Coordinates of C-alpha atoms in Angstrom, one line a residue:
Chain A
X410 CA -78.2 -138.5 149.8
X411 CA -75.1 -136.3 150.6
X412 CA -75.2 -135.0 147.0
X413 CA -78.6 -134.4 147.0
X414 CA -77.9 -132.4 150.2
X415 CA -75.0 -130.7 148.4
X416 CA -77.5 -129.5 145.3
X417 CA -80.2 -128.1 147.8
X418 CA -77.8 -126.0 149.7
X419 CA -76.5 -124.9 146.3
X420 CA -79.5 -124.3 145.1
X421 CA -80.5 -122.6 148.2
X422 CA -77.4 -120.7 148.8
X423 CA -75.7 -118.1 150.5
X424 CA -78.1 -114.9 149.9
X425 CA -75.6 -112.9 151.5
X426 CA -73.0 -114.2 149.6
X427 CA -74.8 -113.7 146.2
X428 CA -75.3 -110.0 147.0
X429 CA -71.5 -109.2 147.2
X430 CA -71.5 -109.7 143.3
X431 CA -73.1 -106.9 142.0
X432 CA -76.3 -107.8 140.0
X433 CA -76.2 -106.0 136.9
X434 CA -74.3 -106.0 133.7
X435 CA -74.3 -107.4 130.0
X436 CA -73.1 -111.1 130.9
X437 CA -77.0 -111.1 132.4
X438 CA -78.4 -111.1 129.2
X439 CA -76.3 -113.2 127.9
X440 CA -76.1 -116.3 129.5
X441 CA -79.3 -116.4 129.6
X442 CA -80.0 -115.7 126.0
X443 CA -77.7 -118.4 124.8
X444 CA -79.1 -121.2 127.6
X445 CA -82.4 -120.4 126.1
X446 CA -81.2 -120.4 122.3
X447 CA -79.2 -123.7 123.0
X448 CA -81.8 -125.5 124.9
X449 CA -84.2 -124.5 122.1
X450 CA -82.0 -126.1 119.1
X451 CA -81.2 -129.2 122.0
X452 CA -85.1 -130.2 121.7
X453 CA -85.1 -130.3 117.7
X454 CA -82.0 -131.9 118.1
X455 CA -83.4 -134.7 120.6
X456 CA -86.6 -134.5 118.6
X457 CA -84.9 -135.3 115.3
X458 CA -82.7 -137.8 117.0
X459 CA -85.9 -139.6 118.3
X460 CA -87.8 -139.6 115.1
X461 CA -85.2 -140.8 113.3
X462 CA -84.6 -143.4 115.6
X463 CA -88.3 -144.0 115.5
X464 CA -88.3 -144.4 111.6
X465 CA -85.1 -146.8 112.1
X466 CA -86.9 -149.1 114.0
X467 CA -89.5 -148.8 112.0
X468 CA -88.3 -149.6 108.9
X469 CA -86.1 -152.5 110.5
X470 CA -88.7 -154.2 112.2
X471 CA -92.1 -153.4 109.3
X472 CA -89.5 -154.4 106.7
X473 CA -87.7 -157.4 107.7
X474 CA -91.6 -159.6 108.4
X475 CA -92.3 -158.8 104.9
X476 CA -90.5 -160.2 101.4
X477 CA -91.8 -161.2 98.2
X478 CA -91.4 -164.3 95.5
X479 CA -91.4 -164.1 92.1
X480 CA -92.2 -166.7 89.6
X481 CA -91.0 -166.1 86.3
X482 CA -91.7 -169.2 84.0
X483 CA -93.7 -169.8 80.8
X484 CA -97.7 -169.6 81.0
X485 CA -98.5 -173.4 81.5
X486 CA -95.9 -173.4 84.6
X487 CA -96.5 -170.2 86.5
X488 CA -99.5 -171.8 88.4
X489 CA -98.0 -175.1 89.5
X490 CA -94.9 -173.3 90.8
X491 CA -97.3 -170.7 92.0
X492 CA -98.2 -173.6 94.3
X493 CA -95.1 -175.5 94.5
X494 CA -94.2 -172.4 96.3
X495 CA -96.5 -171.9 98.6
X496 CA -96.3 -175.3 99.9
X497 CA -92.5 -174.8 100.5
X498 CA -93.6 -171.7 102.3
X499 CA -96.4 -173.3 104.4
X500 CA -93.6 -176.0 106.0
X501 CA -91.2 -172.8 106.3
X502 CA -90.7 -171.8 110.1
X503 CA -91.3 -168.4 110.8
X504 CA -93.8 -167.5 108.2
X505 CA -96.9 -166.8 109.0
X506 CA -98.6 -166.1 106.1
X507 CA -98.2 -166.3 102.3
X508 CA -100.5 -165.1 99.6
X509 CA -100.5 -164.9 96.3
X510 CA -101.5 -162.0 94.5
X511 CA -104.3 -162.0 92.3
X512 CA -104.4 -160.8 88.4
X513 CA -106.7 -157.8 89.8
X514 CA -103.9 -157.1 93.1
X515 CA -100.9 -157.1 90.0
X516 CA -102.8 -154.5 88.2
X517 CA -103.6 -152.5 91.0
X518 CA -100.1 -152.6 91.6
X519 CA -98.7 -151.6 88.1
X520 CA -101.7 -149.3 87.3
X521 CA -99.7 -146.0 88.8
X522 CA -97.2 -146.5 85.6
X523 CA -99.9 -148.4 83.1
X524 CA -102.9 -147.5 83.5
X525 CA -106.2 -149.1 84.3
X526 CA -106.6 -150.9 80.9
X527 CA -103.5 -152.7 81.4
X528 CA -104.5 -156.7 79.9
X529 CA -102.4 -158.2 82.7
X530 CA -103.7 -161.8 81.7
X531 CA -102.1 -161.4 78.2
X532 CA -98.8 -160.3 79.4
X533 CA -95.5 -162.3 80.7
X534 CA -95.8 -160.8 84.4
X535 CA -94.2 -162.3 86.8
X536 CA -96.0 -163.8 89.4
X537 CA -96.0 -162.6 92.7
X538 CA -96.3 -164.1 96.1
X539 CA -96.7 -161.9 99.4
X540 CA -94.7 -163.7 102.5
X541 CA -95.5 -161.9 105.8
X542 CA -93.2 -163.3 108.4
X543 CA -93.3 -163.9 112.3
X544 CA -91.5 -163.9 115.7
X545 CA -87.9 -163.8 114.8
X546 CA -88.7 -164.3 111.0
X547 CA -87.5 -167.3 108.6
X548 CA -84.2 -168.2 107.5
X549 CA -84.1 -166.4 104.5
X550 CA -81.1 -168.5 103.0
X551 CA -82.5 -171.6 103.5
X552 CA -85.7 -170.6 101.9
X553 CA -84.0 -169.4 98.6
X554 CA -82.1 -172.5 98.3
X555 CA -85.4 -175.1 99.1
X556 CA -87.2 -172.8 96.6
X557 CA -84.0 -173.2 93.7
X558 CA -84.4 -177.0 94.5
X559 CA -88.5 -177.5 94.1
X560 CA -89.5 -174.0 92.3
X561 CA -86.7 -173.0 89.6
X562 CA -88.7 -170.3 88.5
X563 CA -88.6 -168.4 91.8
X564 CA -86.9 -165.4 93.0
X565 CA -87.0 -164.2 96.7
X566 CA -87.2 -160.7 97.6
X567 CA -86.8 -159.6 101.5
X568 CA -86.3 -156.5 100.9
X569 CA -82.9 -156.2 102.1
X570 CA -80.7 -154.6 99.2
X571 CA -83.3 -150.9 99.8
X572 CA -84.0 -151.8 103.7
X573 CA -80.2 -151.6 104.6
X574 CA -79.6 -148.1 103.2
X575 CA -83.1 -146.6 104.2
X576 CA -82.0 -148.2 108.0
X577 CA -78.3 -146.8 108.2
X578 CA -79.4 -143.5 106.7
X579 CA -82.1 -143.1 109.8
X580 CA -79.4 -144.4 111.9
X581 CA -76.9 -141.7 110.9
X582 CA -79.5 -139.4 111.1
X583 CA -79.9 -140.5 114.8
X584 CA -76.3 -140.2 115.6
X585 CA -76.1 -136.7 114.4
X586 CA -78.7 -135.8 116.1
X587 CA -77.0 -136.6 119.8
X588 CA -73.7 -135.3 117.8
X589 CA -75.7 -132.2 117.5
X590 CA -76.6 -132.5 121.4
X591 CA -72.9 -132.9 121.6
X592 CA -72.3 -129.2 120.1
X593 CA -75.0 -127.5 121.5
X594 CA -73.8 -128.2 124.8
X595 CA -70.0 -127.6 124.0
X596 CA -71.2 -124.1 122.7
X597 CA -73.2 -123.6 125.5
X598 CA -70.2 -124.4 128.0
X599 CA -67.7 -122.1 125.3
X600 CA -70.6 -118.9 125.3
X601 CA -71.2 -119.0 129.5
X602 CA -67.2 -119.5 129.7
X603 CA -66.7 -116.2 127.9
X604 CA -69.7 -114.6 130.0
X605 CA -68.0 -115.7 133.0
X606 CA -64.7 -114.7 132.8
X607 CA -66.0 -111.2 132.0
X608 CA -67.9 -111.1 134.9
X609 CA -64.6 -111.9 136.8
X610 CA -62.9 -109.2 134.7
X611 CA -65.9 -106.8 135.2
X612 CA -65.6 -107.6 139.1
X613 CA -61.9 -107.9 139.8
X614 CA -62.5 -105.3 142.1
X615 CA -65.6 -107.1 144.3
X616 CA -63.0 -110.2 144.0
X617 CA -60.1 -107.9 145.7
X618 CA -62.3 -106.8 148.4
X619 CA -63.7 -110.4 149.7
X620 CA -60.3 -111.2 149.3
X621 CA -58.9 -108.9 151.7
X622 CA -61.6 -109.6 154.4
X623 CA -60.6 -113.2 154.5
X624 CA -62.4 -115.0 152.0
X625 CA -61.6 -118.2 150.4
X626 CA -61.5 -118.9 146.9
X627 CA -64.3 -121.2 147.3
X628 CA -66.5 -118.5 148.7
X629 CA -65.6 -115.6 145.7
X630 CA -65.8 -119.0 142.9
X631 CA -69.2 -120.0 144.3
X632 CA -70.8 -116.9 144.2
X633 CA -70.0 -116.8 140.8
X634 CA -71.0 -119.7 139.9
X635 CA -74.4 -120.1 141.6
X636 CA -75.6 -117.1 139.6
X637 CA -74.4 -117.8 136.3
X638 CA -75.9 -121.6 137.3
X639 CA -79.4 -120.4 137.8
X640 CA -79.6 -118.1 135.1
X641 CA -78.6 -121.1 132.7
X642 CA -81.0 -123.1 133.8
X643 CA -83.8 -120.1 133.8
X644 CA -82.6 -119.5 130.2
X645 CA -83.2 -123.3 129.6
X646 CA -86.2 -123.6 131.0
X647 CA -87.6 -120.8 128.6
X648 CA -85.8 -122.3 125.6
X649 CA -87.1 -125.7 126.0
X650 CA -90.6 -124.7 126.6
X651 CA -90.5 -122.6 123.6
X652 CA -89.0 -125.8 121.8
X653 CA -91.8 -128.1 122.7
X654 CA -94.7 -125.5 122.0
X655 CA -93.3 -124.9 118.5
X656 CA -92.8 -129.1 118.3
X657 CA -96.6 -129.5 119.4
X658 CA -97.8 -126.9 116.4
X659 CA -96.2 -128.7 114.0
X660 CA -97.7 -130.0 111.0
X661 CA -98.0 -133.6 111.1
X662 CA -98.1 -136.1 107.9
X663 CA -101.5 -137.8 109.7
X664 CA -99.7 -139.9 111.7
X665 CA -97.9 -142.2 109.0
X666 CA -94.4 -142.8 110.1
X667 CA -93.0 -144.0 106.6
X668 CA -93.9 -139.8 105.7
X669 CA -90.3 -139.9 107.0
X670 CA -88.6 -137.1 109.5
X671 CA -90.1 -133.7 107.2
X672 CA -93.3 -134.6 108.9
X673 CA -92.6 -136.9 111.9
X674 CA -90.3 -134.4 113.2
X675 CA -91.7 -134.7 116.7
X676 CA -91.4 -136.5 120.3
X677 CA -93.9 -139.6 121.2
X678 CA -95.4 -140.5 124.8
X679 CA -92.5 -141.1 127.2
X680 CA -90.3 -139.7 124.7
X681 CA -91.2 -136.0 126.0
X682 CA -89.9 -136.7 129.2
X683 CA -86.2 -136.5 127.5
X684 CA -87.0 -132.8 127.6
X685 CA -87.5 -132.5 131.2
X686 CA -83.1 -133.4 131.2
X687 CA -82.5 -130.5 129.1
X688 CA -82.6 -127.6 131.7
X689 CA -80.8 -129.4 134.7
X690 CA -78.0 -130.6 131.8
X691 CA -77.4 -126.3 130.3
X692 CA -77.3 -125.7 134.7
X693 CA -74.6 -128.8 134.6
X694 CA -73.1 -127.2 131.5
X695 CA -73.1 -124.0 133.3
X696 CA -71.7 -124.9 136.5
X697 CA -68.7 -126.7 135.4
X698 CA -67.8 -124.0 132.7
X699 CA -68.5 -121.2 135.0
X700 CA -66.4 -123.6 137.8
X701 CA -63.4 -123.8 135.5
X702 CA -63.3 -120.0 134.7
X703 CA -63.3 -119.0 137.9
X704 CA -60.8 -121.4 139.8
X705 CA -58.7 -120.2 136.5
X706 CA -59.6 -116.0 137.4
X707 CA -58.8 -116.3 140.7
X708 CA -55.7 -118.1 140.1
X709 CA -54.5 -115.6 137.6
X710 CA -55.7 -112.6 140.0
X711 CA -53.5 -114.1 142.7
Chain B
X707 CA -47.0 -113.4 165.7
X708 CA -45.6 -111.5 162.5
X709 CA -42.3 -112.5 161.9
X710 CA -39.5 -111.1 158.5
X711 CA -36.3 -112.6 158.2
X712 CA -34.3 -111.9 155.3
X713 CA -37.3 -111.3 153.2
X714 CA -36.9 -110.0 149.5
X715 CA -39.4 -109.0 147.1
X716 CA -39.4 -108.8 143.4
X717 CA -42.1 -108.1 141.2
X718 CA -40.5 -109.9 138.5
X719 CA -40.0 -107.4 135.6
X720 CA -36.9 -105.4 135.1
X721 CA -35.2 -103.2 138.1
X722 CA -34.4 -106.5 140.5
X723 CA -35.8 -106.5 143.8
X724 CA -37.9 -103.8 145.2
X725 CA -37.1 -104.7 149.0
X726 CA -34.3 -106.8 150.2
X727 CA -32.8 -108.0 153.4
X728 CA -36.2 -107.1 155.7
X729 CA -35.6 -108.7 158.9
X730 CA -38.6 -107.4 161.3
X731 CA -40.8 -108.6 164.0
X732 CA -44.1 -107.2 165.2
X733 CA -44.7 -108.3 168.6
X734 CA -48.4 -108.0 170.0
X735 CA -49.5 -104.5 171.1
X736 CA -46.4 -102.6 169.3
X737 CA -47.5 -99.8 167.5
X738 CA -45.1 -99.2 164.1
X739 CA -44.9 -96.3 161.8
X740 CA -43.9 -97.1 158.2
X741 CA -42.3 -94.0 156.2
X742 CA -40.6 -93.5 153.4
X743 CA -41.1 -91.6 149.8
X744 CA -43.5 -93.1 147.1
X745 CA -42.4 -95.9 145.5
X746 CA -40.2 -97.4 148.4
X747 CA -42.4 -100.1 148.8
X748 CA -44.3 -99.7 151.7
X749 CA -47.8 -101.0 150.1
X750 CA -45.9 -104.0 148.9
X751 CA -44.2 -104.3 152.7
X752 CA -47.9 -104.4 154.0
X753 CA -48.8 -107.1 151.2
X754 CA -46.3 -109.2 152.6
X755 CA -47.5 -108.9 156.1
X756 CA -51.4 -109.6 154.7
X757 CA -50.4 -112.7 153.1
X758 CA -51.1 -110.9 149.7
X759 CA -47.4 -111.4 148.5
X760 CA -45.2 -113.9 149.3
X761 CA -41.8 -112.7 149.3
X762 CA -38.8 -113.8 146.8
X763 CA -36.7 -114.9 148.9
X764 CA -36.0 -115.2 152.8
X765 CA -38.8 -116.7 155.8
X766 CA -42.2 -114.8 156.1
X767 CA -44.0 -116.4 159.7
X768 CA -47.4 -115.1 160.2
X769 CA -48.0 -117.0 164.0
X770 CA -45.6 -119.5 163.5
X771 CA -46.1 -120.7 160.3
X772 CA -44.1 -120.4 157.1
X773 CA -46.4 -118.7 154.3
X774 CA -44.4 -120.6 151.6
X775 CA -46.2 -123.8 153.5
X776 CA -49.6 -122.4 153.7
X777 CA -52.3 -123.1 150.9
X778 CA -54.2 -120.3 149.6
X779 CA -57.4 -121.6 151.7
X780 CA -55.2 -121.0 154.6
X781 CA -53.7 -117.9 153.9
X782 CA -57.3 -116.4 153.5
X783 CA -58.5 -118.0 157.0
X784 CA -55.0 -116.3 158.2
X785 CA -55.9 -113.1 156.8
X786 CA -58.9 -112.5 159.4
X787 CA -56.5 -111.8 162.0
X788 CA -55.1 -108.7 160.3
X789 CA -57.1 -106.0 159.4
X790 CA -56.3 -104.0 156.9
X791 CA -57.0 -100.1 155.8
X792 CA -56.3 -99.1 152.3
X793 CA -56.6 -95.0 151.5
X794 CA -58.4 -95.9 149.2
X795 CA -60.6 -98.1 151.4
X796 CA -61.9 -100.6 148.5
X797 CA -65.2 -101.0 149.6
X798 CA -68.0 -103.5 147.2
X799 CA -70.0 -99.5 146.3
X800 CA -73.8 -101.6 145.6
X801 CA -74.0 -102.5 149.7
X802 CA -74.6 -100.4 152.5
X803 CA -71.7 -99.5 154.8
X804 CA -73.1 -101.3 157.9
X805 CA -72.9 -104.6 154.8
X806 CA -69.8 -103.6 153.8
X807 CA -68.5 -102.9 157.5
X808 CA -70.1 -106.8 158.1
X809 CA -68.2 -108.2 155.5
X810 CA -65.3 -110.3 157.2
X811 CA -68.0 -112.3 159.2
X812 CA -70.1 -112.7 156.1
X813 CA -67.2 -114.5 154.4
X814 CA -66.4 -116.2 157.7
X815 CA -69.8 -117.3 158.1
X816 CA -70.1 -115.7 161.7
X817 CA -73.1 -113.6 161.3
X818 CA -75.7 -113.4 163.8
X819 CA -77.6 -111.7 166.5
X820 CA -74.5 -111.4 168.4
X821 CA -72.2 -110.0 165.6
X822 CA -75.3 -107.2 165.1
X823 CA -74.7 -106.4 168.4
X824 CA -71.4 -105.7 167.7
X825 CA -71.3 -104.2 164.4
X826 CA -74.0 -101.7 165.9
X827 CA -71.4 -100.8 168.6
X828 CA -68.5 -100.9 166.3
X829 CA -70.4 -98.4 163.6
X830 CA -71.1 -95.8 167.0
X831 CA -67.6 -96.7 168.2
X832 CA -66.5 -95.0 164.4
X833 CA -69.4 -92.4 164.6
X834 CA -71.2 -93.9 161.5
X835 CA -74.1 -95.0 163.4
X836 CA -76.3 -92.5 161.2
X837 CA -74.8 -93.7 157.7
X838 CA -75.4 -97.0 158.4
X839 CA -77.6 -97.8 155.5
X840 CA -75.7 -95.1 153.1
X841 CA -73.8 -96.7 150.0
X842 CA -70.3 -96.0 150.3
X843 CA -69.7 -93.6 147.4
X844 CA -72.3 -91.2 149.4
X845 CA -69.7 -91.3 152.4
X846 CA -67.3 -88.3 152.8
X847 CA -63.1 -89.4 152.7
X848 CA -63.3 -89.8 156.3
X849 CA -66.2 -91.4 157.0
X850 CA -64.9 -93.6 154.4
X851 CA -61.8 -94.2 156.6
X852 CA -63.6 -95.0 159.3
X853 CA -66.3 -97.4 157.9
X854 CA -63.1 -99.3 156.5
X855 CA -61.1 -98.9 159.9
X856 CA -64.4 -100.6 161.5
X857 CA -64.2 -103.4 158.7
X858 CA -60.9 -103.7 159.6
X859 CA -61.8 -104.7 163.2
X860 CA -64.7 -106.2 163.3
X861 CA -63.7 -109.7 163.3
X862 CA -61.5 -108.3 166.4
X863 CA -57.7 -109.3 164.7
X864 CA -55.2 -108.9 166.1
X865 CA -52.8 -106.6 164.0
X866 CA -54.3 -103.6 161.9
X867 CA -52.2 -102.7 159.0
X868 CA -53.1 -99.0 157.5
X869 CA -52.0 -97.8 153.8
X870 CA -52.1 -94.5 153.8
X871 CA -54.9 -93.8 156.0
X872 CA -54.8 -90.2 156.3
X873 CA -53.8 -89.5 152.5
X874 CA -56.9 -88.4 151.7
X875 CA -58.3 -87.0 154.3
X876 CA -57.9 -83.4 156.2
X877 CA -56.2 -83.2 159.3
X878 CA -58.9 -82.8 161.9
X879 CA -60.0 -86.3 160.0
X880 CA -56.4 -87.4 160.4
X881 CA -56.4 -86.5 164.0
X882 CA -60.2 -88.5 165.0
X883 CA -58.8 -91.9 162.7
X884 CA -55.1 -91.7 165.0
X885 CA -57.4 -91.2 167.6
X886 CA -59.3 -94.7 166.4
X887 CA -56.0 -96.5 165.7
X888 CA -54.8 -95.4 169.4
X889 CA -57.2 -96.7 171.1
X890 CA -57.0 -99.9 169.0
X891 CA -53.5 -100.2 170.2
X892 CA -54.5 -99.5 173.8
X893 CA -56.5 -102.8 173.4
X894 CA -53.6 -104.4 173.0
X895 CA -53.7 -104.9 169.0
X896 CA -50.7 -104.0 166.9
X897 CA -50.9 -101.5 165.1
X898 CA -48.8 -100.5 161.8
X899 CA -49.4 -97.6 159.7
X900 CA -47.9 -97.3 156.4
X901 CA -47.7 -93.2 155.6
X902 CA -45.5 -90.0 154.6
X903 CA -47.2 -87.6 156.7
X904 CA -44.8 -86.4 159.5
X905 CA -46.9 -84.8 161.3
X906 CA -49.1 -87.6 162.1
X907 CA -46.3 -89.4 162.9
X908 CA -45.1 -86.9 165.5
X909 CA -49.0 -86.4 166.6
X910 CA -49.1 -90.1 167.3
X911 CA -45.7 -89.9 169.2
X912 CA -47.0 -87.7 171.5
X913 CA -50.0 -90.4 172.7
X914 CA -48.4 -93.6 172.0
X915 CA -44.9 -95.1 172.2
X916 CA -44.6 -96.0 168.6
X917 CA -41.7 -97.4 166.5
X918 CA -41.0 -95.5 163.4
X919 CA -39.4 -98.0 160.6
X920 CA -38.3 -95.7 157.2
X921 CA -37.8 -97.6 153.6
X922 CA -34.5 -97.0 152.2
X923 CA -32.8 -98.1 149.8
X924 CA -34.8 -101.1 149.6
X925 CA -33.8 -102.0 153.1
X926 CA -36.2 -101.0 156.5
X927 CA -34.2 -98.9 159.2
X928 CA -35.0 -97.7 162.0
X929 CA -35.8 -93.7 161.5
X930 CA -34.0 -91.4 163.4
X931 CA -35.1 -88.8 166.2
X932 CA -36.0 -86.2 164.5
X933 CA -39.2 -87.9 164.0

């Protein structure tokens, strides 16, 4: 309560106060230009962050509830381990469903690289059998060694050895998105430093004056550092608004996730929200860097 | 009230100390004259009384207190019991003068219907009633003197310190701003006027019993009666 009290009389202020800073000058145009630059880059950061955090999830959750079997073993035994299998997988906890594919579902599968002709009833395919898993999934260990032990022929697939990668790559992806967040707001702090402290060079004169009618270094610090707050966050109110219109237009890969970030680059429901933060954190930025610059001017103009 | 015992000053670079041994007190409702050529150190004498400097070495007791003991907050609430005239007044040039006359309560948080009151009577009291809503770099050298002499006094301290108030202004100027400063004193505030022009000095003498203190060689005397 008392620091929500504190921000509304900051955000009120002294108007008499902020008129003993004289308005114009170059510093104007750019702290707000870089708030709005930065908070602009900080919502394709975020978005990027999301999406790829999206896609990580994704492929971790789609991925792990699906595996395959395969069942290499001459002609007359493919079918009775076909179905040797599928009994194991029927007792197996945590599947739900097992299916084996069909002649006409192989050569769908193989006719991108052979062709429609392809006689897959006259060749030594493998056999394949599609396990689609539930809850918190089977045990995929126990599985491959009860399938050794009853079905020799059979090999279990869950997708783990190309899931891995494909989920730390999204995951790094996600981390340097917030490590971009990180730097954005560093450079924003490092740019309004810079502005500030020539704003206190600019008015070391207006600073000598309220210090020789008396007042405190709290009054000349805030004065600064009210104005160079608001215009942050006016900066990064336009930035991020520009960020999310140029988000909404786009283009989109029809809504299929697995398109990857190039077209899922983008926020989802709630996860707009997150932009809201991005004004109110460049002010925070702002404050403390303009804060710091000026308790450091007024201790050097001493 | 303002008390200098022993008190040295050195601005730190080659050449030692710029004042030494200053042992002074200004009691309320004296009225001091400081003289000396350029370069003495009179500004920096009236820094030290401001709390603007603290001195080198030696005891600096603005009512009482020790300013090596007093935080910089302090030394700022402190400072609104001196006024203080610069020649070349220092005034923030975007704000009116009556704003820039207002300033001390600004800072101090005392505006108010009262304090309008008074700075309307304080701006006819200096004769600026008229250029109340002028910028300051549209005000003549003495109506800048006395928009920064009513700055000076508005928060009613209770010693007014003057740099050079008559160095850029001619003499019939010189003559209305002693006038100002005179009357102050007759108030019963202390007044202490940093300057090289005898014949203020001697003008003054002649409507006030004032103390005239001379810089030399580093050290403050007491000047002697030919002034």
């Amino acid at each position: 309560m008392r620091a929500l009290h504190a921000a509304l009389a900051f955000l009120i202020g002294d108007p008499q106060a902020d008129r003993m800073v004289p308005p114009a000058g170059f510093t104007v145009t750019l702290t707000v230009f870089t708030s709005a630059a930065m908070a602009f880059l900080a919502v394709f950061a975020l978005a990027l962050s999301l999406a790829s955090g999206r896609l990580a999830e994704r492929w971790g959750d789609d991925l792990a509830k699906s595996a395959t079997i395969r069942i290499s073993a001459p002609a007359d035994q493919i079918e009775d381990q076909t179905r040797a299998a599928l009994r194991v997988l029927e007792t197996t906890p945590g599947v739900a469903e097992a299916r084996a594919l069909s002649d006409e579902d192989q050569r769908v599968l193989l006719e991108p690289w052979f062709g429609p002709d392809l006689p897959v009833d006259q060749l030594p395919i493998p056999r394949l059998i599609e396990v689609i898993a539930e809850g918190d999934g089977y045990d995929a260990t126990g599985l491959r060694l009860r399938l050794q032990a009853e079905v020799p022929g059979a090999v279990l697939d869950d997708h783990a050895a190309w899931r891995r990668p494909l989920v730390e790559a999204a995951g790094r992806l996600r981390a340097l998105g917030w490590l971009a967040i990180l730097l954005i707001g560093g450079a924003t702090g490092a740019m309004i430093t810079l502005a500030a402290n020539a704003a206190l060079a600019a008015n070391a004169q207006v600073i000598a004056v309220m210090r020789l009618v008396g007042a405190r270094d709290n009054y000349i610090a805030g004065a600064f550092v009210r104005r160079f707050t608001l215009r942050a966050a006016a900066g990064a109110l336009g930035g991020t608004v520009l960020g999310v219109l140029t988000l909404v237009i786009l283009p989109r890969g029809g809504g299929d996730d697995e398109t990857g970030v190039l077209t899922g680059l983008g926020l989802s429901g709630l996860q707009w929200g997150w932009t809201l933060v991005i004004p109110p954190l460049a002010a925070a930025v702002a404050f403390l860097a303009t804060r710091a610059a000026a308790r450091r001017s007024l201790q050097r103009l001493s | 009230m303002i008390e200098l015992e022993n008190v040295a000053y050195s601005y730190g670079y080659a050449g030692g100390e710029l004042l030494t041994e200053i042992s002074l007190k200004l009691a309320p409702g004296s009225f001091h004259f400081l003289t000396g050529p350029s370069g003495a150190g009179k500004t920096t004498l009236l820094k030290l009384l401001y709390g603007a400097l603290v001195p080198t070495a030696g005891h600096l007791r603005l009512w009482g207190q020790d300013i090596r003991a007093m935080s910089r907050d302090d030394i700022a609430i402190l400072r609104r019991k001196v006024g203080v005239v610069h020649q070349d007044c220092r005034f923030l040039d975007h704000l009116p003068v009556a704003e820039n006359v207002a300033l001390p309560l600004t800072v101090s948080h005392q505006g108010g219907p009262d304090q309008a009151q008074n700075l309307s009577d304080l701006l006819g009291w200096v004769g600026l009633t008229a250029r109340a809503d002028a910028l300051p770099p549209e005000l003549s050298g003495g109506e800048r003197q006395r928009a920064a002499l009513a700055r000076a006094v508005i928060m009613s301290p209770e010693i007014v310190l003057a740099d050079e108030p008559t160095g850029n202004i001619d003499w019939e100027m010189s003559q209305r701003l002693l006038h100002l400063l005179v009357e102050l004193n007759r108030m019963g505030k202390t007044i202490m006027i940093a300057t090289h022009d005898l014949q203020l000095i001697r003008a003054a003498k002649s409507q006030v019993q004032a103390r005239v203190l001379r810089i030399s060689n580093r050290r403050v005397q007491l000047a002697g009666a030919d002034l």
